[in-house]
XYZ file of C-alpha atoms in Angstrom:
707
model
C 19.191 199.853 234.362
C 16.588 201.073 236.897
C 13.688 198.969 238.080
C 11.359 201.295 236.149
C 13.263 200.734 232.901
C 13.261 196.957 233.422
C 9.513 197.022 234.017
C 8.944 199.137 230.903
C 11.008 196.712 228.825
C 9.060 193.729 230.178
C 5.769 195.498 229.495
C 6.671 196.310 225.891
C 7.622 192.705 225.280
C 4.298 191.618 226.674
C 2.507 194.098 224.429
C 4.489 193.063 221.303
C 6.670 194.769 218.725
C 3.906 197.245 217.933
C 4.620 199.026 221.212
C 8.308 199.516 220.333
C 8.857 203.257 219.711
C 11.113 202.693 216.690
C 8.671 200.233 215.146
C 5.807 202.704 215.595
C 7.874 205.442 213.940
C 8.524 203.148 210.965
C 4.813 202.279 210.788
C 3.939 205.975 210.631
C 6.337 206.391 207.699
C 4.713 203.493 205.844
C 1.241 204.923 206.473
C 2.346 208.361 205.260
C 1.989 210.171 208.544
C 5.721 210.921 208.712
C 8.432 211.656 206.172
C 11.802 209.923 206.341
C 13.466 213.071 207.645
C 10.897 213.415 210.415
C 11.282 209.730 211.331
C 15.067 210.000 211.544
C 14.755 213.097 213.739
C 12.295 211.373 216.074
C 14.592 208.351 216.457
C 17.369 210.622 217.753
C 15.220 212.625 220.189
C 16.167 212.124 223.862
C 12.572 211.242 224.745
C 12.590 208.343 222.259
C 16.093 207.158 223.104
C 15.382 207.201 226.834
C 12.619 204.628 226.369
C 14.912 202.130 224.591
C 17.183 199.430 225.958
C 19.559 197.303 223.880
C 17.018 194.459 223.824
C 14.490 196.781 222.180
C 16.969 197.559 219.436
C 17.711 193.865 218.829
C 13.977 193.280 218.682
C 13.630 195.794 215.854
C 16.609 194.260 214.045
C 14.964 190.840 214.235
C 11.769 192.303 212.795
C 13.794 193.893 210.001
C 15.336 190.505 209.214
C 11.870 188.973 208.877
C 10.735 191.791 206.597
C 13.906 191.833 204.485
C 12.830 189.258 201.907
C 9.399 190.686 201.049
C 9.792 194.342 202.071
C 13.476 195.295 201.766
C 12.829 199.065 201.854
C 10.891 198.733 205.105
C 13.660 196.523 206.532
C 16.235 199.167 205.561
C 14.210 201.845 207.332
C 14.034 199.776 210.533
C 17.808 199.183 210.450
C 18.524 202.877 209.997
C 16.252 203.845 212.869
C 18.148 201.369 215.053
C 21.461 202.870 213.876
C 20.369 206.379 214.911
C 19.166 205.219 218.311
C 22.210 203.019 218.967
C 24.498 205.896 218.054
C 22.823 208.065 220.692
C 22.849 205.306 223.296
C 26.435 204.263 222.599
C 25.477 200.644 221.942
C 28.409 199.827 219.654
C 27.590 196.141 219.201
C 24.078 196.951 218.050
C 25.441 199.805 215.932
C 27.902 197.450 214.232
C 25.269 194.802 213.494
C 22.648 197.271 212.249
C 25.111 198.888 209.847
C 26.229 195.507 208.489
C 22.637 194.444 207.923
C 21.755 197.749 206.287
C 24.717 197.326 203.906
C 23.520 193.818 203.016
C 20.028 195.103 202.232
C 21.475 197.809 199.985
C 23.544 195.147 198.197
C 20.371 193.140 197.567
C 18.578 196.223 196.219
C 21.519 196.930 193.902
C 21.334 193.386 192.527
C 17.586 193.680 191.965
C 18.065 196.923 190.026
C 20.128 194.972 187.492
C 22.749 197.674 186.940
C 25.442 199.437 189.005
C 23.929 202.083 191.273
C 26.440 204.634 192.604
C 23.989 205.787 195.291
C 23.588 202.307 196.706
C 27.340 201.760 196.629
C 28.048 205.033 198.394
C 25.478 204.348 201.112
C 26.808 200.796 201.534
C 30.314 202.092 202.092
C 29.121 204.620 204.701
C 27.337 201.894 206.661
C 30.323 199.556 206.438
C 32.800 202.208 207.555
C 30.672 202.968 210.623
C 30.328 199.226 211.343
C 34.113 198.863 211.115
C 34.700 201.759 213.553
C 32.189 200.334 216.016
C 33.752 196.876 215.798
C 37.195 198.331 216.506
C 35.936 200.201 219.551
C 34.669 196.994 221.124
C 37.544 194.839 219.716
C 35.087 192.615 217.856
C 37.333 190.719 215.388
C 34.407 188.966 213.719
C 32.646 192.250 213.062
C 35.812 193.811 211.677
C 36.248 190.866 209.309
C 32.655 191.099 208.113
C 32.915 194.832 207.460
C 36.275 194.553 205.699
C 34.996 191.706 203.504
C 32.047 193.773 202.315
C 34.188 196.863 201.753
C 36.581 194.756 199.693
C 33.762 193.469 197.488
C 32.563 197.009 196.918
C 36.077 198.038 195.874
C 36.330 195.064 193.538
C 32.957 195.889 191.960
C 34.237 199.401 191.273
C 37.365 197.986 189.680
C 39.644 199.049 192.546
C 41.500 195.736 192.707
C 44.474 196.968 194.700
C 42.251 198.446 197.414
C 40.126 195.275 197.386
C 43.218 193.140 197.947
C 44.381 195.396 200.785
C 41.017 195.197 202.544
C 40.771 191.420 202.095
C 44.254 190.937 203.515
C 43.328 193.126 206.485
C 40.271 190.944 206.973
C 42.267 187.712 207.141
C 45.019 189.278 209.252
C 42.543 190.671 211.794
C 42.008 187.177 213.246
C 43.646 183.765 213.553
C 43.070 181.068 210.956
C 41.432 178.803 213.518
C 38.711 181.451 213.972
C 37.874 181.686 210.269
C 34.194 181.728 209.361
C 32.407 181.020 206.093
C 32.965 184.654 205.118
C 36.690 184.295 205.708
C 36.738 181.183 203.524
C 35.122 183.207 200.742
C 37.693 185.959 201.274
C 40.587 183.529 200.993
C 39.080 182.217 197.757
C 38.735 185.743 196.417
C 42.333 186.607 197.326
C 43.436 183.439 195.553
C 41.493 184.467 192.455
C 43.132 187.909 192.480
C 46.597 186.393 192.863
C 45.887 183.980 190.046
C 44.798 186.800 187.746
C 48.236 188.315 188.297
C 49.887 184.939 187.555
C 51.105 184.630 191.149
C 50.282 180.947 191.372
C 52.237 180.313 194.559
C 50.255 182.949 196.471
C 47.014 181.729 194.927
C 47.702 178.167 196.080
C 48.441 179.401 199.610
C 45.133 181.271 199.834
C 43.207 178.330 198.365
C 44.901 175.984 200.840
C 43.852 178.182 203.767
C 40.293 178.292 202.414
C 40.220 174.491 202.143
C 41.618 173.983 205.660
C 39.201 176.425 207.250
C 36.242 175.093 205.283
C 37.061 171.559 206.424
C 37.334 172.703 210.044
C 33.942 174.453 210.099
C 32.195 171.841 207.941
C 31.661 174.221 205.003
C 31.719 171.546 202.304
C 30.778 173.854 199.425
C 33.700 176.161 200.192
C 36.008 173.200 200.643
C 35.109 171.800 197.223
C 35.594 175.228 195.600
C 39.007 175.668 197.207
C 40.184 172.179 196.278
C 39.025 172.456 192.664
C 40.817 175.793 192.291
C 44.024 174.189 193.574
C 43.564 171.324 191.130
C 43.217 173.793 188.271
C 46.550 175.425 189.194
C 48.330 172.095 189.597
C 47.102 170.969 186.184
C 48.450 174.183 184.682
C 51.787 173.376 186.314
C 51.596 169.783 185.034
C 51.708 168.303 188.551
C 49.007 165.675 188.027
C 50.238 163.484 190.887
C 49.582 166.272 193.405
C 46.225 167.146 191.813
C 44.773 163.645 192.103
C 44.533 163.411 195.947
C 42.965 166.877 196.044
C 40.292 165.727 193.619
C 39.654 162.720 195.813
C 39.187 165.032 198.821
C 36.812 167.184 196.770
C 34.856 164.083 195.825
C 34.539 163.048 199.483
C 33.293 166.537 200.410
C 30.815 166.516 197.517
C 29.456 163.173 198.704
C 28.459 164.854 201.974
C 26.564 167.550 200.067
C 24.308 165.092 198.212
C 24.742 167.299 195.142
C 24.671 164.832 192.234
C 25.656 167.435 189.652
C 28.723 168.480 191.619
C 29.636 164.846 192.223
C 29.365 164.132 188.496
C 31.478 167.173 187.615
C 34.247 166.125 190.007
C 34.136 162.531 188.736
C 34.531 163.856 185.179
C 37.597 165.831 186.262
C 39.030 162.741 187.961
C 38.463 160.715 184.792
C 40.147 163.363 182.639
C 43.153 163.556 184.972
C 43.548 159.774 185.104
C 43.339 159.616 181.314
C 46.165 162.173 181.090
C 48.166 159.929 183.410
C 47.363 156.993 181.078
C 45.569 155.156 183.881
C 42.810 154.300 181.466
C 40.962 151.590 183.388
C 40.585 153.859 186.450
C 39.657 156.780 184.199
C 36.887 154.703 182.667
C 35.623 153.699 186.121
C 35.523 157.373 187.162
C 33.571 158.354 184.050
C 31.106 155.523 184.617
C 30.556 156.878 188.130
C 30.097 160.367 186.681
C 27.541 159.000 184.209
C 25.576 157.377 187.021
C 25.542 160.631 189.045
C 24.605 162.742 186.005
C 21.637 160.484 185.315
C 20.602 160.625 188.971
C 20.675 164.426 188.734
C 18.740 164.292 185.433
C 21.350 166.600 183.899
C 21.399 165.836 180.177
C 24.365 168.106 179.454
C 26.533 166.309 182.016
C 25.289 162.926 180.807
C 26.258 163.858 177.251
C 29.780 164.881 178.370
C 30.195 161.579 180.209
C 29.086 159.498 177.222
C 31.380 161.378 174.830
C 34.335 161.015 177.212
C 33.686 157.303 177.710
C 33.434 156.669 173.976
C 36.710 158.498 173.284
C 38.503 156.682 176.078
C 37.146 153.266 175.089
C 37.978 153.746 171.426
C 41.561 154.652 172.298
C 41.746 151.611 174.600
C 40.435 149.305 171.865
C 37.094 148.683 173.620
C 35.201 149.345 170.408
C 32.028 147.536 171.417
C 31.704 149.449 174.679
C 32.405 152.710 172.854
C 29.719 151.889 170.290
C 27.203 151.192 173.071
C 27.895 154.531 174.757
C 27.637 156.425 171.470
C 24.338 154.689 170.815
C 23.135 155.926 174.220
C 24.360 159.410 173.290
C 22.399 159.243 170.038
C 19.176 158.381 171.852
C 19.804 161.231 174.301
C 20.324 163.746 171.483
C 17.239 162.532 169.626
C 15.183 162.709 172.818
C 15.938 166.417 173.206
C 15.272 167.071 169.531
C 18.866 167.426 168.333
C 18.420 165.252 165.264
C 21.659 166.088 163.471
C 23.810 165.298 166.538
C 21.803 162.117 167.106
C 22.419 160.864 163.559
C 26.119 161.708 163.833
C 26.366 159.720 167.079
C 24.639 156.731 165.447
C 27.119 156.832 162.565
C 30.046 157.063 164.996
C 28.633 154.089 166.900
C 28.289 152.092 163.665
C 31.897 152.840 162.702
C 33.113 151.650 166.105
C 30.947 148.537 165.857
C 32.745 147.747 162.591
C 36.130 148.222 164.279
C 34.883 145.903 167.033
C 34.038 143.196 164.459
C 30.260 143.613 164.863
C 28.994 144.168 161.300
C 25.435 143.055 162.116
C 25.295 145.547 164.979
C 26.717 148.223 162.685
C 23.951 147.602 160.135
C 21.295 147.923 162.858
C 22.716 151.275 163.917
C 22.914 152.411 160.289
C 19.281 151.479 159.754
C 18.324 153.623 162.754
C 20.368 156.468 161.290
C 18.610 155.974 157.944
C 15.190 156.275 159.595
C 16.193 159.546 161.234
C 17.859 160.841 158.075
C 14.649 160.610 156.038
C 13.614 163.961 157.523
C 17.119 165.445 157.354
C 18.738 166.526 154.088
C 22.326 166.743 155.308
C 24.522 165.618 152.394
C 27.585 164.930 154.550
C 25.629 162.629 156.843
C 24.013 160.891 153.860
C 27.388 160.284 152.273
C 28.813 158.819 155.476
C 25.730 156.654 155.942
C 26.195 155.151 152.474
C 29.924 154.581 152.895
C 29.625 152.887 156.271
C 26.802 150.712 154.936
C 29.180 149.557 152.208
C 31.894 148.680 154.730
C 29.392 146.821 156.925
C 28.177 144.720 153.981
C 31.790 143.999 153.035
C 32.426 142.669 156.544
C 29.465 140.326 156.005
C 30.895 139.155 152.628
C 28.103 140.888 150.679
C 30.246 141.941 147.732
C 27.528 143.447 145.520
C 25.860 145.523 148.227
C 29.226 146.686 149.577
C 30.471 147.961 146.220
C 27.122 149.586 145.391
C 26.938 151.543 148.638
C 30.576 152.623 148.407
C 30.057 153.769 144.822
C 27.052 155.866 145.860
C 29.064 157.413 148.683
C 31.893 158.200 146.247
C 29.514 159.838 143.765
C 27.921 161.950 146.495
C 31.374 163.056 147.672
C 32.260 163.930 144.068
C 29.119 166.044 143.706
C 30.055 168.061 146.781
C 33.697 168.393 145.754
C 35.041 166.750 148.904
C 38.422 165.336 147.881
C 39.109 163.731 151.258
C 35.765 161.916 151.326
C 36.228 160.705 147.742
C 39.596 159.266 148.740
C 38.128 157.648 151.846
C 35.450 155.730 149.956
C 37.835 154.752 147.167
C 40.202 153.281 149.768
C 37.256 151.383 151.223
C 36.363 150.110 147.752
C 39.937 148.944 147.230
C 39.843 147.009 150.504
C 36.607 145.277 149.463
C 38.076 144.291 146.107
C 41.211 142.990 147.823
C 39.059 141.051 150.279
C 37.405 139.206 147.372
C 40.712 138.570 145.578
C 40.190 141.044 142.721
C 43.769 142.294 142.769
C 43.818 144.054 139.391
C 40.727 146.137 140.178
C 41.969 146.832 143.705
C 45.284 148.081 142.302
C 43.477 150.369 139.824
C 41.272 151.835 142.560
C 44.304 152.377 144.798
C 45.992 154.392 142.026
C 42.952 156.668 141.664
C 42.792 157.048 145.441
C 46.476 158.034 145.554
C 45.803 161.096 143.368
C 42.990 162.192 145.664
C 45.034 161.613 148.832
C 47.860 163.786 147.484
C 45.349 166.547 146.747
C 43.789 166.316 150.210
C 47.129 166.442 152.090
C 45.630 164.328 154.892
C 48.086 162.182 156.898
C 45.313 159.901 158.136
C 44.184 159.099 154.582
C 47.813 158.764 153.529
C 48.313 156.085 156.193
C 45.150 154.198 155.222
C 46.109 154.273 151.546
C 49.609 153.007 152.320
C 48.104 150.073 154.267
C 45.908 149.241 151.269
C 48.860 149.457 148.872
C 51.011 147.342 151.191
C 48.269 144.712 151.509
C 47.888 144.547 147.717
C 51.644 144.161 147.316
C 51.636 141.337 149.894
C 48.859 139.571 147.999
C 50.889 139.915 144.775
C 54.009 138.543 146.441
C 55.938 141.836 146.134
C 57.682 141.728 149.495
C 59.942 144.758 149.102
C 57.137 147.014 147.873
C 54.857 145.796 150.658
C 57.546 146.547 153.226
C 58.031 150.090 151.890
C 54.308 150.885 151.757
C 53.604 149.525 155.230
C 56.575 151.405 156.699
C 55.186 154.575 155.132
C 51.821 153.749 156.703
C 53.384 153.524 160.179
C 55.030 156.939 159.794
C 51.941 158.638 158.360
C 49.649 157.144 161.015
C 52.008 158.337 163.742
C 51.861 161.889 162.341
C 48.062 161.714 162.211
C 47.787 160.093 165.677
C 45.777 157.331 163.981
C 46.713 154.569 166.399
C 44.361 151.975 164.902
C 45.932 152.247 161.441
C 49.429 152.333 162.958
C 48.764 149.116 164.882
C 47.330 147.472 161.761
C 50.390 148.380 159.694
C 52.783 147.034 162.350
C 50.896 143.730 162.528
C 51.006 143.397 158.756
C 54.757 144.048 158.802
C 55.154 141.301 161.395
C 53.095 138.935 159.251
C 55.251 139.822 156.253
C 58.384 138.882 158.185
C 56.837 135.576 159.242
C 56.063 134.786 155.626
C 59.788 135.092 155.081
C 60.459 132.852 158.111
C 62.092 135.708 160.040
C 60.582 135.553 163.527
C 63.228 137.859 165.004
C 62.165 140.840 162.866
C 58.514 139.890 163.385
C 59.041 140.135 167.136
C 60.542 143.598 166.630
C 57.387 144.853 164.885
C 55.161 143.197 167.456
C 57.111 144.923 170.218
C 56.500 148.279 168.513
C 52.790 147.473 168.392
C 52.967 146.471 172.062
C 54.530 149.813 173.018
C 51.815 151.617 171.078
C 49.061 149.589 172.746
C 50.589 150.355 176.154
C 50.710 154.079 175.358
C 47.080 154.153 174.226
C 45.799 151.947 177.052
C 44.580 149.195 174.717
C 44.856 146.387 177.257
C 43.109 143.781 175.125
C 45.551 144.297 172.262
C 48.441 144.263 174.741
C 47.243 140.878 175.996
C 47.055 139.443 172.488
C 50.437 140.857 171.530
C 52.127 139.440 174.630
C 50.690 136.038 173.644
C 51.896 136.291 170.046
C 55.380 137.397 171.049
C 55.500 134.570 173.584
C 54.614 131.994 170.920
C 57.334 133.270 168.626
C 59.914 133.107 171.407
C 58.663 129.625 172.226
C 59.141 128.552 168.596
C 62.739 129.785 168.884
C 63.172 127.871 172.189
C 63.706 131.135 174.072
C 61.712 129.805 176.999
C 62.606 132.484 179.528
C 61.364 135.299 177.257
C 58.304 133.242 176.294
C 57.439 132.691 179.965
C 57.756 136.407 180.686
C 55.293 137.339 177.941
C 52.846 134.539 178.747
C 52.744 135.664 182.368
C 52.173 139.279 181.282
C 49.357 138.146 178.988
C 47.727 136.109 181.776
C 47.944 139.024 184.220
C 46.464 141.526 181.762
C 43.714 139.121 180.755
C 42.743 138.760 184.405
C 42.714 142.555 184.848
C 40.387 143.088 181.875
C 38.279 140.079 182.911
C 38.784 138.170 179.635
C 38.581 134.454 180.369
C 39.328 133.335 176.767
C 42.562 135.349 176.655
C 43.523 134.224 180.134
C 42.946 130.597 179.143
C 45.169 130.972 176.065
C 47.943 132.584 178.076
C 47.849 129.869 180.746
C 47.926 127.106 178.106
C 51.002 128.633 176.551
C 52.640 129.201 179.914
C 52.039 125.567 180.911
C 53.714 124.248 177.764
C 56.728 126.543 178.271
C 57.154 125.446 181.883
C 56.782 121.829 180.752
C 59.414 122.223 178.066
C 61.721 123.952 180.561
C 61.603 120.940 182.862
C 59.751 122.717 185.670
C 57.287 119.908 186.163
C 55.578 121.029 189.377
C 54.860 124.541 188.073
C 53.777 123.108 184.713
C 51.301 120.680 186.316
C 49.789 123.439 188.464
C 49.411 125.675 185.405
C 47.946 122.814 183.332
C 45.276 122.361 185.984
C 44.435 126.075 185.969
C 44.221 126.050 182.186
C 42.048 122.902 182.210
C 39.620 124.535 184.661
C 39.306 127.594 182.436
C 38.908 125.499 179.270
C 36.084 123.535 180.889
C 34.486 126.753 182.119
C 34.581 128.146 178.568
C 33.424 124.898 176.991
C 36.571 124.667 174.854
C 36.791 120.882 174.473
C 39.635 120.906 171.928
C 41.846 122.933 174.259
C 40.901 120.702 177.198
C 41.851 117.644 175.097
C 45.382 118.938 174.458
C 45.839 120.037 178.067
C 44.740 116.683 179.494
C 47.037 114.921 177.025
C 50.070 117.070 177.907
C 49.407 116.753 181.639
C 49.111 112.958 181.281
C 52.439 112.626 179.465
C 54.143 114.798 182.057
C 52.730 112.651 184.848
C 53.825 109.480 183.059
C 57.350 110.893 182.821
C 57.275 111.374 186.599
C 55.956 107.850 187.194
C 52.561 108.992 188.438
C 50.556 106.441 186.422
C 47.311 106.748 188.423
C 46.783 110.463 187.854
C 48.123 110.149 184.315
C 45.449 107.533 183.494
C 42.783 109.913 184.839
C 43.846 112.646 182.369
C 44.221 110.137 179.531
C 40.675 108.866 180.045
C 39.325 112.414 179.951
C 41.386 113.118 176.825
C 40.061 109.910 175.243
C 36.435 110.895 175.908
C 37.022 114.361 174.464
C 38.708 112.909 171.367
C 35.698 110.668 170.718
C 33.305 113.618 171.217
C 35.306 115.704 168.745
C 35.456 112.917 166.156
C 39.217 112.449 166.474
C 39.096 108.663 166.004
C 42.806 108.135 165.347
C 43.728 110.158 168.410
C 41.195 108.237 170.480
C 42.774 104.948 169.315
C 46.237 106.191 170.278
C 44.941 107.172 173.704
C 43.401 103.718 174.139
C 46.790 102.235 173.339
C 48.370 104.396 176.042
C 45.709 103.424 178.539
C 46.410 99.781 177.703
C 50.076 100.473 178.453
C 50.993 99.684 174.869
C 54.248 101.325 173.808
C 52.781 102.955 170.652
C 53.851 106.549 170.207
C 50.842 108.850 169.671
C 50.674 110.356 166.202
C 49.545 113.924 165.620
C 49.516 116.215 162.584
C 52.429 118.623 162.327
C 52.035 121.810 164.365
C 50.785 124.773 162.376
C 52.738 127.999 162.266
C 51.794 130.926 164.476
C 48.922 133.057 163.197
C 48.941 136.812 163.671
C 45.415 137.729 162.677
C 43.457 134.587 163.566
C 43.962 132.786 166.873
C 41.646 129.854 166.122
C 42.616 126.529 167.856
C 44.931 124.228 165.961
C 44.752 120.401 165.604
C 46.835 118.463 168.148
C 50.441 118.047 166.912
C 52.960 115.335 167.586
C 54.589 115.569 170.994
C 58.312 115.333 170.514
C 60.614 117.486 172.598
C 58.026 120.133 173.518
C 54.485 119.782 174.850
C 51.637 120.722 172.579
C 50.178 124.253 172.692
C 46.887 125.223 171.110
C 47.529 128.991 171.064
């Protein structure tokens, strides 16, 4: 460049863009002094081109970029003037960039038009082809990739998928992976999508993996999350959940860096769903709780609703009925807040039903009253019928016989008026259970017979299972063991077909109780083990804890101490995991007595002390009394009179506080070193439904256990 040209360039910069020949030509077009054809001809004239250096062309391109958002047509004109001048000057780098930018502007104009525009597409392709040729001449790999990517998208938009794939592959192959840009990440994602459409999952995963690696390298977190989630989707299709989980964790970490609460919530929901499929229910619940927190932070009601529904389903399956009821109550308030009254009432009724399953009848009635208030302006017969029926069941749980039967009768009549056979059967079964609860066996049997006709007509396995439980319970109350066994076995099979785990568990527990009534603990253990397997499969950790304790007590009664210890330890571990101090205390009390009876004194004493600490923390004085007493006798057997007297004194004080005067006298005798043998009532048999503390029994060969 001559000194004169350098001076002219400096002078134009000092004078501003308005002195740029190409800019002035464009201004004349806007003001109507020139037509487009005249402007294009002027831009190619030797006199105009001679006054331009490459910096002048970049200056016009920068001005076009600033004008692109508000005045895209003017920006397009500036780019095309630069293209004409750069073509004459042989400035291939400027020519490449101007053509790429012109193609982008045309793409924006096509989007704004709202429909496919063949003219725009044709002009885009011409600009991109020229940009590609210019990039090749100067060996600019980045420019080639950009041009090929845009050409591929044009081909895809026209439905030319094979050509689009060819161009995209050329784009990725034109440079090394470690030079990938954001555009190359998008291309890899697009190639993966095309491969997936053709069911070539292996190729799709390879492209998605490259996109994820490149996105991570350049810090493109959005692209990284997209690539990882696409891989997760493929792995879930293939059933490889173990491989999908770490990818979701990586996606979650990338989303955390984006501060996008909605995306974080969406990924947490996917993690929760995957963990639930893997039956890792406690971690799945934690993930959904995190998703709920993020959805609320993002103020996204749709995501919040999905989280609440997922939590309620998971918690119901896991036997956390109270937590599920709370989340459904929150869902109801959300639905009512956005004006979705019907969905809000349905959520309140679902919450009330779960509160009943969680042994919270008062809470259920509160929720039903809220549903009633909302229903006054809603004439949905199905919701009204369910409201009445659940009100009847709630009153039955509170021993309100009259109200329970009245509400259930109204629900039955409403179901009859609508011709719903299944709902009629449901409320008749509920009525039968209420009558059985109050000892009215003849009426309960009559209602069960009417319900049986309706259940057969409905062909509903869930209702069939519930009816069989009712019939089995009535037969048990009448002392008809064989009939009860048959009905309850039918209930287990029908509930399994209907995937009604709650009814299946109930039937198995009743079968175990039936065997215990016949003094057959071995068969009872068999049914309890089936219930334990079911609870493990459904993630009901609380029920698993209780069942381990019940099985342990039965083994203990049979003097199978090794098996009893195994189940007590499992119960204690599970209770600690679900943070249930009462269940943990029961398991430790049982474990201490088993270790004591097995002659493992040191382990027994350590466990007694743990159990005593928990009993005192819970305020369970009766349990603490038995534990102090057992620990004292064990210490006396070992000749440790000092520590034994300490436990005996504490047991004596607790006996006086509980009004156990005879026991207190016996403890005084022991403290006075009198040889009197303490006298206790006989130990009660194991209870399957109620786990209320028992009175202290006589210590003979085995230590006393309150479980």
